[in-house]
């Protein structure tokens, strides 16, 4: 079976981590979401873009991750209030 991911996380990187500033900006924008959810979203978008062979930039990843996070926030059902009897 072919291997889709050839890079292991946690290993030494040849370039500085460009995701940090993207995660920080999106975490500040989406305060209702846990930081690990924002981090995971950015990592997933980055990995998907690389897998598709795109020229990945922090700007593109931020735009796509922002749209996904907006969908997550907007899909959360409103809280119910108890009906008074």
PDB file of N, CA and C in Angstrom:
ATOM      1  N   UNK A   1       0.853  -1.181   0.000  1.00  0.00           N
ATOM      2  CA  UNK A   1       0.000   0.000   0.000  1.00  0.00           C
ATOM      3  C   UNK A   1       0.894   1.239   0.000  1.00  0.00           C
ATOM      4  N   UNK A   2       0.634   2.200  -0.869  1.00  0.00           N
ATOM      5  CA  UNK A   2       1.489   3.384  -0.928  1.00  0.00           C
ATOM      6  C   UNK A   2       1.335   4.245   0.320  1.00  0.00           C
ATOM      7  N   UNK A   3       2.407   4.914   0.645  1.00  0.00           N
ATOM      8  CA  UNK A   3       2.418   5.803   1.804  1.00  0.00           C
ATOM      9  C   UNK A   3       2.112   7.212   1.328  1.00  0.00           C
ATOM     10  N   UNK A   4       1.117   7.859   1.953  1.00  0.00           N
ATOM     11  CA  UNK A   4       0.749   9.218   1.567  1.00  0.00           C
ATOM     12  C   UNK A   4       1.618  10.260   2.250  1.00  0.00           C
ATOM     13  N   UNK A   5       1.910  10.070   3.513  1.00  0.00           N
ATOM     14  CA  UNK A   5       2.708  11.033   4.261  1.00  0.00           C
ATOM     15  C   UNK A   5       4.102  10.466   4.454  1.00  0.00           C
ATOM     16  N   UNK A   6       5.093  11.203   4.033  1.00  0.00           N
ATOM     17  CA  UNK A   6       6.460  10.722   4.162  1.00  0.00           C
ATOM     18  C   UNK A   6       7.238  11.484   5.219  1.00  0.00           C
ATOM     19  N   UNK A   7       6.689  12.558   5.727  1.00  0.00           N
ATOM     20  CA  UNK A   7       7.384  13.351   6.727  1.00  0.00           C
ATOM     21  C   UNK A   7       6.755  13.082   8.088  1.00  0.00           C
ATOM     22  N   UNK A   8       7.589  12.836   9.072  1.00  0.00           N
ATOM     23  CA  UNK A   8       7.108  12.606  10.420  1.00  0.00           C
ATOM     24  C   UNK A   8       7.151  13.909  11.191  1.00  0.00           C
ATOM     25  N   UNK A   9       6.105  14.168  11.992  1.00  0.00           N
ATOM     26  CA  UNK A   9       6.102  15.378  12.792  1.00  0.00           C
ATOM     27  C   UNK A   9       7.047  15.213  13.969  1.00  0.00           C
ATOM     28  N   UNK A  10       7.563  16.326  14.456  1.00  0.00           N
ATOM     29  CA  UNK A  10       8.428  16.307  15.609  1.00  0.00           C
ATOM     30  C   UNK A  10       9.900  16.191  15.255  1.00  0.00           C
ATOM     31  N   UNK A  11      10.226  15.925  14.018  1.00  0.00           N
ATOM     32  CA  UNK A  11      11.614  15.808  13.610  1.00  0.00           C
ATOM     33  C   UNK A  11      12.212  17.162  13.291  1.00  0.00           C
ATOM     34  N   UNK A  12      13.502  17.190  13.025  1.00  0.00           N
ATOM     35  CA  UNK A  12      14.135  18.466  12.693  1.00  0.00           C
ATOM     36  C   UNK A  12      13.597  19.012  11.384  1.00  0.00           C
ATOM     37  N   UNK A  13      13.439  20.302  11.325  1.00  0.00           N
ATOM     38  CA  UNK A  13      12.894  20.955  10.137  1.00  0.00           C
ATOM     39  C   UNK A  13      13.989  21.748   9.445  1.00  0.00           C
ATOM     40  N   UNK A  14      13.989  21.724   8.119  1.00  0.00           N
ATOM     41  CA  UNK A  14      14.998  22.454   7.365  1.00  0.00           C
ATOM     42  C   UNK A  14      14.701  23.945   7.326  1.00  0.00           C
ATOM     43  N   UNK A  15      13.469  24.328   7.594  1.00  0.00           N
ATOM     44  CA  UNK A  15      13.088  25.732   7.561  1.00  0.00           C
ATOM     45  C   UNK A  15      12.368  26.094   8.853  1.00  0.00           C
ATOM     46  N   UNK A  16      12.353  27.373   9.219  1.00  0.00           N
ATOM     47  CA  UNK A  16      11.652  27.762  10.445  1.00  0.00           C
ATOM     48  C   UNK A  16      10.154  27.496  10.320  1.00  0.00           C
ATOM     49  N   UNK A  17       9.520  27.260  11.456  1.00  0.00           N
ATOM     50  CA  UNK A  17       8.090  26.939  11.486  1.00  0.00           C
ATOM     51  C   UNK A  17       7.261  28.164  11.128  1.00  0.00           C
ATOM     52  N   UNK A  18       6.632  28.181   9.958  1.00  0.00           N
ATOM     53  CA  UNK A  18       5.840  29.339   9.554  1.00  0.00           C
ATOM     54  C   UNK A  18       4.410  29.318  10.078  1.00  0.00           C
ATOM     55  N   UNK A  19       3.994  28.220  10.721  1.00  0.00           N
ATOM     56  CA  UNK A  19       2.610  28.113  11.176  1.00  0.00           C
ATOM     57  C   UNK A  19       2.335  28.914  12.432  1.00  0.00           C
ATOM     58  N   UNK A  20       3.344  29.169  13.244  1.00  0.00           N
ATOM     59  CA  UNK A  20       3.160  29.846  14.522  1.00  0.00           C
ATOM     60  C   UNK A  20       2.403  31.159  14.430  1.00  0.00           C
ATOM     61  N   UNK A  21       2.831  32.094  13.574  1.00  0.00           N
ATOM     62  CA  UNK A  21       2.098  33.360  13.455  1.00  0.00           C
ATOM     63  C   UNK A  21       0.667  33.183  12.936  1.00  0.00           C
ATOM     64  N   UNK A  22       0.457  32.223  12.048  1.00  0.00           N
ATOM     65  CA  UNK A  22      -0.889  31.953  11.523  1.00  0.00           C
ATOM     66  C   UNK A  22      -1.788  31.461  12.653  1.00  0.00           C
ATOM     67  N   UNK A  23      -1.274  30.542  13.448  1.00  0.00           N
ATOM     68  CA  UNK A  23      -2.042  30.005  14.574  1.00  0.00           C
ATOM     69  C   UNK A  23      -2.367  31.120  15.567  1.00  0.00           C
ATOM     70  N   UNK A  24      -1.394  31.973  15.845  1.00  0.00           N
ATOM     71  CA  UNK A  24      -1.600  33.061  16.809  1.00  0.00           C
ATOM     72  C   UNK A  24      -2.686  34.018  16.335  1.00  0.00           C
ATOM     73  N   UNK A  25      -2.653  34.396  15.046  1.00  0.00           N
ATOM     74  CA  UNK A  25      -3.671  35.315  14.521  1.00  0.00           C
ATOM     75  C   UNK A  25      -5.062  34.692  14.549  1.00  0.00           C
ATOM     76  N   UNK A  26      -5.166  33.440  14.144  1.00  0.00           N
ATOM     77  CA  UNK A  26      -6.473  32.789  14.117  1.00  0.00           C
ATOM     78  C   UNK A  26      -6.989  32.507  15.528  1.00  0.00           C
ATOM     79  N   UNK A  27      -6.111  32.166  16.442  1.00  0.00           N
ATOM     80  CA  UNK A  27      -6.536  31.939  17.828  1.00  0.00           C
ATOM     81  C   UNK A  27      -7.072  33.227  18.441  1.00  0.00           C
ATOM     82  N   UNK A  28      -6.457  34.368  18.099  1.00  0.00           N
ATOM     83  CA  UNK A  28      -6.937  35.653  18.606  1.00  0.00           C
ATOM     84  C   UNK A  28      -8.284  36.019  17.986  1.00  0.00           C
ATOM     85  N   UNK A  29      -8.532  35.556  16.776  1.00  0.00           N
ATOM     86  CA  UNK A  29      -9.794  35.848  16.092  1.00  0.00           C
ATOM     87  C   UNK A  29     -10.924  34.921  16.543  1.00  0.00           C
ATOM     88  N   UNK A  30     -10.586  33.684  16.875  1.00  0.00           N
ATOM     89  CA  UNK A  30     -11.584  32.685  17.254  1.00  0.00           C
ATOM     90  C   UNK A  30     -11.399  32.307  18.719  1.00  0.00           C
ATOM     91  N   UNK A  31     -11.731  33.229  19.580  1.00  0.00           N
ATOM     92  CA  UNK A  31     -11.518  33.034  21.015  1.00  0.00           C
ATOM     93  C   UNK A  31     -12.409  31.953  21.613  1.00  0.00           C
ATOM     94  N   UNK A  32     -13.519  31.623  20.944  1.00  0.00           N
ATOM     95  CA  UNK A  32     -14.425  30.607  21.486  1.00  0.00           C
ATOM     96  C   UNK A  32     -13.941  29.187  21.201  1.00  0.00           C
ATOM     97  N   UNK A  33     -12.948  29.043  20.348  1.00  0.00           N
ATOM     98  CA  UNK A  33     -12.422  27.714  20.023  1.00  0.00           C
ATOM     99  C   UNK A  33     -11.152  27.445  20.817  1.00  0.00           C
ATOM    100  N   UNK A  34     -10.943  26.208  21.238  1.00  0.00           N
ATOM    101  CA  UNK A  34      -9.706  25.874  21.949  1.00  0.00           C
ATOM    102  C   UNK A  34      -8.484  26.060  21.041  1.00  0.00           C
ATOM    103  N   UNK A  35      -7.374  26.437  21.636  1.00  0.00           N
ATOM    104  CA  UNK A  35      -6.147  26.657  20.870  1.00  0.00           C
ATOM    105  C   UNK A  35      -5.726  25.402  20.117  1.00  0.00           C
ATOM    106  N   UNK A  36      -5.883  24.238  20.716  1.00  0.00           N
ATOM    107  CA  UNK A  36      -5.478  23.017  20.026  1.00  0.00           C
ATOM    108  C   UNK A  36      -6.334  22.743  18.791  1.00  0.00           C
ATOM    109  N   UNK A  37      -7.590  23.192  18.791  1.00  0.00           N
ATOM    110  CA  UNK A  37      -8.445  23.031  17.609  1.00  0.00           C
ATOM    111  C   UNK A  37      -7.957  23.929  16.469  1.00  0.00           C
ATOM    112  N   UNK A  38      -7.555  25.147  16.804  1.00  0.00           N
ATOM    113  CA  UNK A  38      -7.023  26.067  15.794  1.00  0.00           C
ATOM    114  C   UNK A  38      -5.702  25.524  15.254  1.00  0.00           C
ATOM    115  N   UNK A  39      -4.842  25.069  16.145  1.00  0.00           N
ATOM    116  CA  UNK A  39      -3.548  24.506  15.746  1.00  0.00           C
ATOM    117  C   UNK A  39      -3.746  23.315  14.818  1.00  0.00           C
ATOM    118  N   UNK A  40      -4.650  22.422  15.193  1.00  0.00           N
ATOM    119  CA  UNK A  40      -4.924  21.238  14.382  1.00  0.00           C
ATOM    120  C   UNK A  40      -5.475  21.621  13.007  1.00  0.00           C
ATOM    121  N   UNK A  41      -6.348  22.612  12.974  1.00  0.00           N
ATOM    122  CA  UNK A  41      -6.928  23.066  11.708  1.00  0.00           C
ATOM    123  C   UNK A  41      -5.837  23.589  10.775  1.00  0.00           C
ATOM    124  N   UNK A  42      -4.962  24.434  11.305  1.00  0.00           N
ATOM    125  CA  UNK A  42      -3.877  24.991  10.492  1.00  0.00           C
ATOM    126  C   UNK A  42      -2.959  23.870  10.001  1.00  0.00           C
ATOM    127  N   UNK A  43      -2.633  22.938  10.872  1.00  0.00           N
ATOM    128  CA  UNK A  43      -1.770  21.825  10.473  1.00  0.00           C
ATOM    129  C   UNK A  43      -2.432  20.977   9.386  1.00  0.00           C
ATOM    130  N   UNK A  44      -3.724  20.736   9.525  1.00  0.00           N
ATOM    131  CA  UNK A  44      -4.449  19.936   8.534  1.00  0.00           C
ATOM    132  C   UNK A  44      -4.504  20.640   7.179  1.00  0.00           C
ATOM    133  N   UNK A  45      -4.794  21.932   7.196  1.00  0.00           N
ATOM    134  CA  UNK A  45      -4.853  22.692   5.944  1.00  0.00           C
ATOM    135  C   UNK A  45      -3.491  22.681   5.272  1.00  0.00           C
ATOM    136  N   UNK A  46      -2.446  22.886   6.055  1.00  0.00           N
ATOM    137  CA  UNK A  46      -1.086  22.908   5.508  1.00  0.00           C
ATOM    138  C   UNK A  46      -0.748  21.560   4.869  1.00  0.00           C
ATOM    139  N   UNK A  47      -1.040  20.477   5.592  1.00  0.00           N
ATOM    140  CA  UNK A  47      -0.737  19.137   5.083  1.00  0.00           C
ATOM    141  C   UNK A  47      -1.546  18.815   3.829  1.00  0.00           C
ATOM    142  N   UNK A  48      -2.811  19.196   3.810  1.00  0.00           N
ATOM    143  CA  UNK A  48      -3.656  18.942   2.634  1.00  0.00           C
ATOM    144  C   UNK A  48      -3.151  19.711   1.414  1.00  0.00           C
ATOM    145  N   UNK A  49      -2.775  20.962   1.619  1.00  0.00           N
ATOM    146  CA  UNK A  49      -2.272  21.770   0.502  1.00  0.00           C
ATOM    147  C   UNK A  49      -0.974  21.180  -0.050  1.00  0.00           C
ATOM    148  N   UNK A  50      -0.085  20.744   0.852  1.00  0.00           N
ATOM    149  CA  UNK A  50       1.159  20.113   0.391  1.00  0.00           C
ATOM    150  C   UNK A  50       0.859  18.818  -0.349  1.00  0.00           C
ATOM    151  N   UNK A  51      -0.065  18.028   0.178  1.00  0.00           N
ATOM    152  CA  UNK A  51      -0.422  16.755  -0.439  1.00  0.00           C
ATOM    153  C   UNK A  51      -0.979  16.961  -1.848  1.00  0.00           C
ATOM    154  N   UNK A  52      -1.694  18.066  -2.036  1.00  0.00           N
ATOM    155  CA  UNK A  52      -2.270  18.364  -3.345  1.00  0.00           C
ATOM    156  C   UNK A  52      -1.243  18.961  -4.303  1.00  0.00           C
ATOM    157  N   UNK A  53      -0.038  19.210  -3.811  1.00  0.00           N
ATOM    158  CA  UNK A  53       1.023  19.722  -4.673  1.00  0.00           C
ATOM    159  C   UNK A  53       0.986  21.222  -4.868  1.00  0.00           C
ATOM    160  N   UNK A  54       0.270  21.938  -4.003  1.00  0.00           N
ATOM    161  CA  UNK A  54       0.185  23.389  -4.113  1.00  0.00           C
ATOM    162  C   UNK A  54       1.442  24.049  -3.564  1.00  0.00           C
ATOM    163  N   UNK A  55       1.716  25.251  -4.037  1.00  0.00           N
ATOM    164  CA  UNK A  55       2.794  26.060  -3.479  1.00  0.00           C
ATOM    165  C   UNK A  55       2.238  26.696  -2.203  1.00  0.00           C
ATOM    166  N   UNK A  56       2.522  26.101  -1.060  1.00  0.00           N
ATOM    167  CA  UNK A  56       1.901  26.478   0.196  1.00  0.00           C
ATOM    168  C   UNK A  56       2.573  27.720   0.771  1.00  0.00           C
ATOM    169  N   UNK A  57       1.734  28.695   1.104  1.00  0.00           N
ATOM    170  CA  UNK A  57       2.219  29.898   1.773  1.00  0.00           C
ATOM    171  C   UNK A  57       1.389  30.108   3.034  1.00  0.00           C
ATOM    172  N   UNK A  58       1.948  30.792   4.034  1.00  0.00           N
ATOM    173  CA  UNK A  58       1.168  31.063   5.242  1.00  0.00           C
ATOM    174  C   UNK A  58      -0.123  31.825   4.950  1.00  0.00           C
ATOM    175  N   UNK A  59      -0.103  32.712   3.973  1.00  0.00           N
ATOM    176  CA  UNK A  59      -1.294  33.495   3.635  1.00  0.00           C
ATOM    177  C   UNK A  59      -2.423  32.610   3.117  1.00  0.00           C
ATOM    178  N   UNK A  60      -2.089  31.671   2.252  1.00  0.00           N
ATOM    179  CA  UNK A  60      -3.106  30.762   1.707  1.00  0.00           C
ATOM    180  C   UNK A  60      -3.656  29.868   2.804  1.00  0.00           C
ATOM    181  N   UNK A  61      -2.772  29.332   3.629  1.00  0.00           N
ATOM    182  CA  UNK A  61      -3.206  28.456   4.716  1.00  0.00           C
ATOM    183  C   UNK A  61      -4.115  29.219   5.677  1.00  0.00           C
ATOM    184  N   UNK A  62      -3.757  30.459   5.983  1.00  0.00           N
ATOM    185  CA  UNK A  62      -4.575  31.254   6.902  1.00  0.00           C
ATOM    186  C   UNK A  62      -5.970  31.495   6.341  1.00  0.00           C
ATOM    187  N   UNK A  63      -6.061  31.803   5.050  1.00  0.00           N
ATOM    188  CA  UNK A  63      -7.373  32.063   4.440  1.00  0.00           C
ATOM    189  C   UNK A  63      -8.251  30.821   4.455  1.00  0.00           C
ATOM    190  N   UNK A  64      -7.682  29.680   4.096  1.00  0.00           N
ATOM    191  CA  UNK A  64      -8.466  28.446   4.052  1.00  0.00           C
ATOM    192  C   UNK A  64      -8.849  28.011   5.471  1.00  0.00           C
ATOM    193  N   UNK A  65      -7.903  28.089   6.403  1.00  0.00           N
ATOM    194  CA  UNK A  65      -8.195  27.703   7.790  1.00  0.00           C
ATOM    195  C   UNK A  65      -9.251  28.629   8.393  1.00  0.00           C
ATOM    196  N   UNK A  66      -9.190  29.918   8.081  1.00  0.00           N
ATOM    197  CA  UNK A  66     -10.194  30.861   8.596  1.00  0.00           C
ATOM    198  C   UNK A  66     -11.586  30.469   8.114  1.00  0.00           C
ATOM    199  N   UNK A  67     -11.727  30.116   6.854  1.00  0.00           N
ATOM    200  CA  UNK A  67     -13.027  29.701   6.325  1.00  0.00           C
ATOM    201  C   UNK A  67     -13.528  28.451   7.031  1.00  0.00           C
ATOM    202  N   UNK A  68     -12.630  27.509   7.272  1.00  0.00           N
ATOM    203  CA  UNK A  68     -13.039  26.290   7.968  1.00  0.00           C
ATOM    204  C   UNK A  68     -13.470  26.607   9.398  1.00  0.00           C
ATOM    205  N   UNK A  69     -12.692  27.423  10.099  1.00  0.00           N
ATOM    206  CA  UNK A  69     -13.020  27.771  11.478  1.00  0.00           C
ATOM    207  C   UNK A  69     -14.325  28.564  11.558  1.00  0.00           C
ATOM    208  N   UNK A  70     -14.581  29.414  10.579  1.00  0.00           N
ATOM    209  CA  UNK A  70     -15.865  30.125  10.537  1.00  0.00           C
ATOM    210  C   UNK A  70     -17.013  29.128  10.407  1.00  0.00           C
ATOM    211  N   UNK A  71     -16.820  28.115   9.594  1.00  0.00           N
ATOM    212  CA  UNK A  71     -17.837  27.081   9.450  1.00  0.00           C
ATOM    213  C   UNK A  71     -18.073  26.338  10.749  1.00  0.00           C
ATOM    214  N   UNK A  72     -17.002  26.059  11.477  1.00  0.00           N
ATOM    215  CA  UNK A  72     -17.136  25.373  12.766  1.00  0.00           C
ATOM    216  C   UNK A  72     -17.918  26.242  13.743  1.00  0.00           C
ATOM    217  N   UNK A  73     -17.553  27.511  13.836  1.00  0.00           N
ATOM    218  CA  UNK A  73     -18.222  28.424  14.771  1.00  0.00           C
ATOM    219  C   UNK A  73     -19.680  28.615  14.381  1.00  0.00           C
ATOM    220  N   UNK A  74     -19.952  28.796  13.101  1.00  0.00           N
ATOM    221  CA  UNK A  74     -21.321  29.052  12.657  1.00  0.00           C
ATOM    222  C   UNK A  74     -22.197  27.809  12.678  1.00  0.00           C
ATOM    223  N   UNK A  75     -21.605  26.632  12.762  1.00  0.00           N
ATOM    224  CA  UNK A  75     -22.415  25.415  12.782  1.00  0.00           C
ATOM    225  C   UNK A  75     -22.765  24.977  14.201  1.00  0.00           C
ATOM    226  N   UNK A  76     -22.229  25.652  15.186  1.00  0.00           N
ATOM    227  CA  UNK A  76     -22.539  25.319  16.572  1.00  0.00           C
ATOM    228  C   UNK A  76     -23.980  25.711  16.863  1.00  0.00           C
ATOM    229  N   UNK A  77     -24.779  24.765  17.346  1.00  0.00           N
ATOM    230  CA  UNK A  77     -26.178  25.103  17.613  1.00  0.00           C
ATOM    231  C   UNK A  77     -26.278  26.107  18.768  1.00  0.00           C
ATOM    232  N   UNK A  78     -27.278  26.966  18.719  1.00  0.00           N
ATOM    233  CA  UNK A  78     -27.451  27.922  19.812  1.00  0.00           C
ATOM    234  C   UNK A  78     -27.803  27.203  21.106  1.00  0.00           C
ATOM    235  N   UNK A  79     -27.450  27.816  22.207  1.00  0.00           N
ATOM    236  CA  UNK A  79     -27.772  27.208  23.500  1.00  0.00           C
ATOM    237  C   UNK A  79     -29.265  27.341  23.756  1.00  0.00           C
ATOM    238  N   UNK A  80     -29.817  26.326  24.348  1.00  0.00           N
ATOM    239  CA  UNK A  80     -31.247  26.332  24.646  1.00  0.00           C
ATOM    240  C   UNK A  80     -31.461  26.899  26.042  1.00  0.00           C
ATOM    241  N   UNK A  81     -32.520  27.617  26.176  1.00  0.00           N
ATOM    242  CA  UNK A  81     -32.894  28.086  27.502  1.00  0.00           C
ATOM    243  C   UNK A  81     -34.084  27.258  27.956  1.00  0.00           C
ATOM    244  N   UNK A  82     -34.154  27.007  29.221  1.00  0.00           N
ATOM    245  CA  UNK A  82     -35.254  26.201  29.753  1.00  0.00           C
ATOM    246  C   UNK A  82     -36.545  27.011  29.712  1.00  0.00           C
ATOM    247  N   UNK A  83     -37.591  26.359  29.279  1.00  0.00           N
ATOM    248  CA  UNK A  83     -38.900  27.014  29.230  1.00  0.00           C
ATOM    249  C   UNK A  83     -39.466  27.083  30.627  1.00  0.00           C
ATOM    250  N   UNK A  84     -39.991  28.201  30.951  1.00  0.00           N
ATOM    251  CA  UNK A  84     -40.631  28.372  32.271  1.00  0.00           C
ATOM    252  C   UNK A  84     -42.050  27.844  32.222  1.00  0.00           C
ATOM    253  N   UNK A  85     -42.428  27.140  33.258  1.00  0.00           N
ATOM    254  CA  UNK A  85     -43.783  26.583  33.302  1.00  0.00           C
ATOM    255  C   UNK A  85     -44.598  27.209  34.406  1.00  0.00           C
TER     256      UNK A  85
END
